[in-house]
XYZ file of N, CA and C in Angstrom:
501
model
N 44.161 -52.168 28.382
C 43.153 -51.614 27.470
C 43.684 -51.626 26.038
N 42.782 -51.906 25.153
C 43.172 -51.971 23.752
C 42.625 -50.750 23.020
N 43.513 -49.829 22.672
C 43.088 -48.607 21.994
C 43.228 -48.701 20.480
N 43.396 -49.900 19.981
C 43.588 -50.049 18.542
C 42.408 -50.752 17.880
N 41.265 -50.725 18.504
C 40.101 -51.436 17.978
C 39.670 -50.898 16.620
N 39.726 -49.582 16.435
C 39.340 -48.989 15.147
C 40.268 -49.487 14.040
N 41.561 -49.536 14.314
C 42.520 -50.047 13.320
C 42.269 -51.529 13.049
N 41.944 -52.284 14.099
C 41.629 -53.707 13.909
C 40.416 -53.861 12.998
N 39.421 -52.987 13.183
C 38.219 -53.011 12.344
C 38.590 -52.778 10.890
N 39.352 -51.722 10.608
C 39.683 -51.408 9.214
C 40.567 -52.491 8.593
N 41.507 -53.020 9.369
C 42.364 -54.105 8.867
C 41.544 -55.368 8.606
N 40.588 -55.659 9.502
C 39.755 -56.847 9.353
C 38.933 -56.773 8.067
N 38.410 -55.580 7.761
C 37.609 -55.423 6.538
C 38.454 -55.770 5.320
N 39.656 -55.225 5.261
C 40.551 -55.473 4.120
C 40.836 -56.972 3.995
N 41.185 -57.610 5.100
C 41.514 -59.036 5.085
C 40.296 -59.885 4.727
N 39.146 -59.548 5.274
C 37.902 -60.282 5.013
C 37.566 -60.230 3.532
N 37.640 -59.039 2.950
C 37.314 -58.868 1.532
C 38.305 -59.645 0.667
N 39.587 -59.621 1.051
C 40.614 -60.362 0.288
C 40.343 -61.864 0.315
N 39.979 -62.388 1.484
C 39.855 -63.834 1.613
C 38.467 -64.368 1.233
N 37.407 -63.645 1.631
C 36.058 -64.169 1.404
C 35.270 -63.400 0.354
N 35.749 -62.236 -0.026
C 35.063 -61.439 -1.038
C 34.208 -60.337 -0.434
N 34.005 -59.305 -1.226
C 33.263 -58.131 -0.765
C 31.802 -58.457 -0.454
N 31.179 -59.262 -1.296
C 29.771 -59.583 -1.079
C 29.580 -60.355 0.223
N 30.481 -61.268 0.530
C 30.392 -62.032 1.782
C 30.525 -61.097 2.981
N 31.427 -60.129 2.873
C 31.586 -59.149 3.960
C 30.277 -58.399 4.185
N 29.718 -57.847 3.103
C 28.495 -57.051 3.240
C 27.333 -57.883 3.748
N 27.235 -59.129 3.306
C 26.150 -60.000 3.775
C 26.220 -60.168 5.301
N 27.409 -60.440 5.817
C 27.562 -60.631 7.262
C 27.373 -59.318 8.013
N 28.003 -58.263 7.527
C 27.929 -56.971 8.219
C 26.490 -56.437 8.255
N 25.768 -56.543 7.146
C 24.408 -56.007 7.081
C 23.476 -56.709 8.065
N 23.650 -58.006 8.268
C 22.811 -58.729 9.232
C 23.070 -58.240 10.658
N 24.328 -58.038 10.988
C 24.691 -57.541 12.327
C 24.153 -56.124 12.513
N 24.392 -55.286 11.519
C 23.961 -53.890 11.568
C 22.437 -53.804 11.727
N 21.732 -54.599 10.964
C 20.266 -54.597 11.004
C 19.758 -54.988 12.398
N 20.347 -56.015 12.986
C 19.933 -56.484 14.310
C 20.170 -55.399 15.372
N 21.303 -54.732 15.302
C 21.602 -53.685 16.289
C 20.681 -52.489 16.091
N 20.439 -52.093 14.849
C 19.536 -50.966 14.595
C 18.112 -51.272 15.063
N 17.653 -52.496 14.888
C 16.316 -52.854 15.364
C 16.216 -52.600 16.866
N 17.260 -52.980 17.577
C 17.297 -52.800 19.026
C 17.331 -51.314 19.403
N 18.172 -50.555 18.734
C 18.297 -49.114 19.031
C 17.001 -48.378 18.708
N 16.423 -48.646 17.552
C 15.209 -47.944 17.143
C 14.020 -48.310 18.029
N 13.982 -49.558 18.485
C 12.895 -49.971 19.370
C 12.970 -49.228 20.708
N 14.176 -48.848 21.121
C 14.381 -48.132 22.392
C 14.809 -46.691 22.127
N 14.287 -46.081 21.068
C 14.773 -44.776 20.616
C 14.592 -43.648 21.623
N 13.727 -43.808 22.590
C 13.530 -42.735 23.577
C 14.601 -42.751 24.662
N 15.326 -43.841 24.764
C 16.391 -43.970 25.763
C 17.748 -43.800 25.091
N 18.731 -43.358 25.896
C 20.094 -43.400 25.384
C 20.502 -44.871 25.351
N 21.088 -45.284 24.279
C 21.488 -46.676 24.113
C 22.898 -46.820 24.667
N 23.035 -47.539 25.807
C 24.341 -47.702 26.454
C 24.831 -49.130 26.292
N 26.130 -49.266 26.024
C 26.715 -50.587 25.823
C 28.226 -50.488 25.834
N 28.881 -51.629 25.937
C 30.308 -51.706 25.618
C 30.389 -52.500 24.321
N 31.407 -52.258 23.569
C 31.575 -52.980 22.302
C 31.665 -54.481 22.569
N 32.360 -54.840 23.616
C 32.524 -56.241 23.976
C 31.170 -56.895 24.284
N 30.351 -56.232 25.115
C 29.040 -56.795 25.477
C 28.103 -56.889 24.271
N 28.094 -55.849 23.435
C 27.210 -55.862 22.269
C 27.629 -56.951 21.284
N 28.946 -57.168 21.152
C 29.441 -58.238 20.273
C 28.966 -59.602 20.792
N 29.077 -59.812 22.099
C 28.643 -61.083 22.684
C 27.134 -61.262 22.509
N 26.371 -60.202 22.738
C 24.913 -60.270 22.635
C 24.461 -60.632 21.226
N 25.185 -60.142 20.215
C 24.802 -60.393 18.818
C 25.654 -61.481 18.164
N 26.402 -62.206 18.988
C 27.184 -63.340 18.505
C 28.088 -62.959 17.336
N 28.837 -61.877 17.530
C 29.747 -61.412 16.483
C 31.055 -60.943 17.122
N 31.908 -60.385 16.309
C 33.210 -59.935 16.803
C 33.161 -58.469 17.238
N 34.103 -58.097 18.066
C 34.226 -56.698 18.494
C 34.508 -55.796 17.290
N 35.231 -56.321 16.312
C 35.531 -55.522 15.117
C 34.264 -55.159 14.351
N 33.345 -56.118 14.217
C 32.092 -55.812 13.510
C 31.264 -54.772 14.273
N 31.249 -54.859 15.594
C 30.515 -53.862 16.384
C 31.209 -52.501 16.262
N 32.520 -52.507 16.216
C 33.252 -51.252 16.002
C 32.867 -50.663 14.646
N 32.675 -51.499 13.653
C 32.223 -51.042 12.331
C 30.851 -50.404 12.415
N 29.975 -51.012 13.228
C 28.654 -50.417 13.437
C 28.788 -49.029 14.063
N 29.623 -48.922 15.089
C 29.834 -47.626 15.767
C 30.395 -46.616 14.766
N 31.305 -47.058 13.920
C 31.862 -46.191 12.874
C 30.742 -45.702 11.953
N 29.829 -46.599 11.607
C 28.746 -46.248 10.695
C 27.731 -45.282 11.287
N 27.416 -45.417 12.564
C 26.398 -44.571 13.184
C 26.985 -43.247 13.685
N 28.288 -43.165 13.759
C 28.951 -42.008 14.370
C 28.517 -40.666 13.771
N 28.335 -40.594 12.453
C 27.915 -39.344 11.806
C 26.485 -38.950 12.151
N 25.722 -39.869 12.736
C 24.322 -39.599 13.072
C 24.117 -39.298 14.555
N 25.204 -39.160 15.280
C 25.113 -38.892 16.714
C 25.106 -37.394 16.977
N 24.454 -37.011 18.074
C 24.436 -35.600 18.472
C 25.843 -35.153 18.851
N 26.621 -36.052 19.472
C 28.038 -35.815 19.760
C 28.818 -37.000 19.218
N 29.664 -36.756 18.212
C 30.405 -37.872 17.617
C 31.457 -38.395 18.595
N 31.818 -39.647 18.393
C 32.804 -40.315 19.240
C 34.176 -40.260 18.584
N 35.215 -40.240 19.393
C 36.579 -40.342 18.870
C 36.875 -41.831 18.735
N 36.687 -42.354 17.552
C 36.759 -43.796 17.307
C 38.133 -44.386 17.588
N 39.160 -43.600 17.366
C 40.511 -44.137 17.481
C 40.942 -44.373 18.928
N 40.198 -43.859 19.902
C 40.569 -44.101 21.296
C 39.606 -45.052 22.002
N 38.574 -45.510 21.307
C 37.617 -46.429 21.933
C 38.237 -47.809 22.133
N 37.954 -48.371 23.293
C 38.367 -49.759 23.526
C 37.109 -50.607 23.666
N 37.270 -51.891 23.650
C 36.141 -52.816 23.689
C 35.350 -52.716 24.990
N 35.977 -52.247 26.068
C 35.313 -52.207 27.369
C 34.877 -50.805 27.795
N 35.039 -49.807 26.936
C 34.547 -48.466 27.249
C 33.027 -48.462 27.147
N 32.371 -47.811 28.121
C 30.915 -47.698 28.008
C 30.602 -46.580 27.026
N 29.739 -46.890 26.089
C 29.344 -45.931 25.054
C 27.865 -45.627 25.255
N 27.525 -44.362 25.190
C 26.140 -43.948 25.281
C 25.810 -43.206 23.992
N 24.959 -43.804 23.170
C 24.630 -43.203 21.880
C 23.456 -42.246 22.028
N 23.673 -40.999 21.677
C 22.590 -40.026 21.608
C 22.375 -39.762 20.122
N 21.416 -40.489 19.569
C 21.205 -40.507 18.127
C 20.282 -39.368 17.696
N 20.698 -38.643 16.659
C 19.833 -37.663 16.000
C 19.051 -38.472 14.965
N 17.814 -38.823 15.298
C 17.049 -39.770 14.479
C 16.781 -39.268 13.066
N 16.518 -37.963 12.898
C 16.300 -37.429 11.546
C 17.577 -37.559 10.725
N 18.689 -37.213 11.333
C 19.979 -37.308 10.634
C 20.288 -38.774 10.294
N 19.976 -39.675 11.229
C 20.205 -41.100 10.989
C 19.391 -41.579 9.796
N 18.121 -41.203 9.750
C 17.252 -41.627 8.647
C 17.787 -41.099 7.315
N 18.179 -39.834 7.293
C 18.723 -39.230 6.062
C 20.046 -39.899 5.685
N 20.900 -40.198 6.664
C 22.164 -40.880 6.361
C 21.924 -42.285 5.807
N 20.865 -42.949 6.281
C 20.529 -44.270 5.737
C 20.061 -44.147 4.288
N 19.293 -43.086 3.999
C 18.882 -42.837 2.610
C 20.115 -42.583 1.741
N 21.028 -41.775 2.258
C 22.241 -41.438 1.514
C 23.095 -42.676 1.242
N 23.128 -43.587 2.195
C 23.910 -44.820 2.033
C 23.183 -45.849 1.157
N 21.956 -45.489 0.744
C 21.119 -46.391 -0.046
C 20.904 -47.716 0.695
N 20.773 -47.607 2.031
C 20.600 -48.772 2.898
C 19.109 -49.040 3.103
N 18.458 -49.499 2.046
C 17.018 -49.751 2.099
C 16.672 -50.746 3.203
N 17.554 -51.693 3.454
C 17.325 -52.686 4.504
C 17.281 -52.046 5.886
N 17.745 -50.792 6.011
C 17.701 -50.089 7.298
C 16.599 -49.040 7.357
N 16.463 -48.218 6.314
C 15.462 -47.156 6.410
C 14.034 -47.673 6.199
N 13.886 -48.945 5.864
C 12.548 -49.536 5.768
C 12.231 -50.450 6.955
N 13.083 -50.454 7.967
C 12.809 -51.279 9.151
C 11.466 -50.869 9.771
N 10.670 -51.827 10.207
C 9.363 -51.492 10.788
C 9.465 -50.633 12.053
N 10.601 -50.646 12.723
C 10.775 -49.846 13.938
C 10.656 -48.349 13.660
N 10.909 -47.916 12.424
C 10.775 -46.495 12.080
C 9.323 -46.043 12.218
N 8.371 -46.968 12.060
C 6.958 -46.602 12.145
C 6.594 -46.060 13.522
N 7.300 -46.508 14.558
C 7.053 -46.018 15.907
C 7.781 -44.725 16.208
N 8.567 -44.256 15.252
C 9.364 -43.035 15.460
C 8.825 -41.889 14.615
N 8.683 -42.137 13.310
C 8.208 -41.104 12.388
C 6.958 -41.594 11.666
N 6.000 -40.689 11.473
C 4.807 -41.014 10.691
C 5.219 -41.216 9.224
N 4.358 -41.864 8.434
C 4.673 -42.001 7.002
C 4.907 -40.640 6.337
N 4.132 -39.630 6.770
C 4.285 -38.282 6.196
C 5.664 -37.702 6.529
N 6.099 -37.898 7.775
C 7.409 -37.388 8.200
C 8.523 -38.093 7.428
N 8.388 -39.402 7.222
C 9.416 -40.131 6.460
C 9.469 -39.631 5.020
N 8.287 -39.356 4.429
C 8.263 -38.807 3.062
C 8.924 -37.431 3.026
N 8.661 -36.623 4.048
C 9.269 -35.291 4.133
C 10.797 -35.402 4.235
N 11.281 -36.345 5.039
C 12.729 -36.550 5.165
C 13.322 -37.045 3.851
N 12.584 -37.915 3.146
C 13.060 -38.396 1.845
C 13.143 -37.243 0.847
N 12.152 -36.362 0.883
C 12.155 -35.196 -0.008
C 13.327 -34.274 0.331
N 13.545 -34.039 1.620
C 14.673 -33.205 2.067
C 15.984 -33.795 1.565
N 16.129 -35.122 1.685
C 17.340 -35.778 1.216
C 17.503 -35.605 -0.290
N 16.437 -35.896 -1.052
C 16.534 -35.793 -2.523
C 16.939 -34.381 -2.946
N 16.338 -33.373 -2.308
C 16.668 -31.984 -2.657
C 18.108 -31.637 -2.301
N 18.639 -32.275 -1.269
C 20.008 -31.966 -0.852
C 21.050 -32.532 -1.808
N 20.684 -33.534 -2.600
C 21.664 -34.139 -3.505
C 21.516 -33.679 -4.953
N 20.525 -32.823 -5.224
C 20.364 -32.294 -6.582
C 21.427 -31.227 -6.817
N 22.139 -31.368 -7.907
C 23.165 -30.395 -8.265
C 22.553 -29.411 -9.246
N 22.616 -28.167 -8.881
C 22.082 -27.125 -9.766
C 23.231 -26.235 -10.233
N 23.257 -25.993 -11.530
C 24.265 -25.092 -12.079
C 23.636 -23.707 -12.179
N 23.992 -22.858 -11.228
C 23.419 -21.512 -11.167
C 24.002 -20.593 -12.244
N 25.188 -20.908 -12.739
C 25.895 -20.029 -13.678
C 25.834 -20.558 -15.106
N 24.713 -21.124 -15.476
C 24.582 -21.699 -16.807
C 24.573 -20.584 -17.863
N 25.307 -20.806 -18.910
C 25.389 -19.841 -20.003
C 24.352 -20.215 -21.057
N 23.491 -19.283 -21.394
C 22.509 -19.511 -22.455
C 23.173 -19.424 -23.817
N 22.602 -20.051 -24.816
C 23.256 -20.081 -26.135
C 23.350 -18.695 -26.769
N 22.430 -17.778 -26.422
C 22.488 -16.423 -26.986
C 23.183 -15.406 -26.080
N 23.718 -15.887 -24.939
C 24.461 -14.997 -24.031
C 25.858 -14.748 -24.587
N 26.479 -13.642 -24.152
C 27.875 -13.415 -24.555
C 28.753 -14.566 -24.063
N 29.715 -14.964 -24.857
C 30.583 -16.077 -24.499
C 31.435 -15.695 -23.283
N 31.545 -16.592 -22.294
C 32.325 -16.285 -21.103
C 33.834 -16.182 -21.368
N 34.291 -16.567 -22.561
C 35.724 -16.483 -22.853
C 36.168 -15.042 -23.114
N 35.177 -14.141 -23.333
C 35.514 -12.727 -23.522
C 35.690 -12.322 -24.967
N 35.343 -13.165 -25.921
C 35.532 -12.856 -27.340
C 34.565 -11.783 -27.836
N 33.436 -11.615 -27.135
C 32.424 -10.662 -27.578
C 31.377 -11.318 -28.472
N 31.609 -12.561 -28.868
C 30.644 -13.278 -29.700
C 29.594 -13.936 -28.805
N 28.481 -14.341 -29.449
C 27.494 -15.128 -28.718
C 28.099 -16.501 -28.437
N 27.685 -17.061 -27.324
C 28.193 -18.376 -26.890
C 28.012 -19.413 -27.997
N 26.841 -19.418 -28.687
C 26.559 -20.427 -29.711
C 27.508 -20.317 -30.913
N 28.066 -19.127 -31.130
C 28.962 -18.933 -32.291
C 30.427 -19.064 -31.898
N 30.691 -19.272 -30.577
C 32.076 -19.307 -30.107
C 32.352 -20.654 -29.440
N 32.458 -20.645 -28.124
C 32.815 -21.868 -27.372
C 31.697 -22.902 -27.326
N 30.458 -22.488 -27.636
C 29.335 -23.401 -27.594
C 29.107 -24.162 -28.875
N 29.999 -24.004 -29.862
C 29.852 -24.708 -31.150
C 29.985 -26.181 -30.987
């Protein structure tokens, strides 16, 4: 058994980017990722079971690229996987939290994934808009402790902020 598949994946990415360039890596990876997501989303009511080796063969790619896919979806699973102990022949059963997956795709700015037509069979347009709104609100940074220009200066001088540190 090969328990170093995760390390092979990370090493492969570094080597691929060095030799072929970052854009070439993303072009190849995104096509593989898109094909696997289409399959998972189409069967979203079932647990998606596979071995990394079988999924790589089915999508005509390497085990490392499929390991990269597993790495990418791991944060969207109901129970995350311990990636560092997975081997190519371990059976994996993905229990995907679909709302979390959709939001994670928005966060990754992966338009090629969150606009897949398979989402239409999972969430209504209204639900997708609601998830997009939830995501946007989660990334807004609000400064709750904003000092107004006429407030006392937080440095403790006793002066108004505009006449002290706010100059």
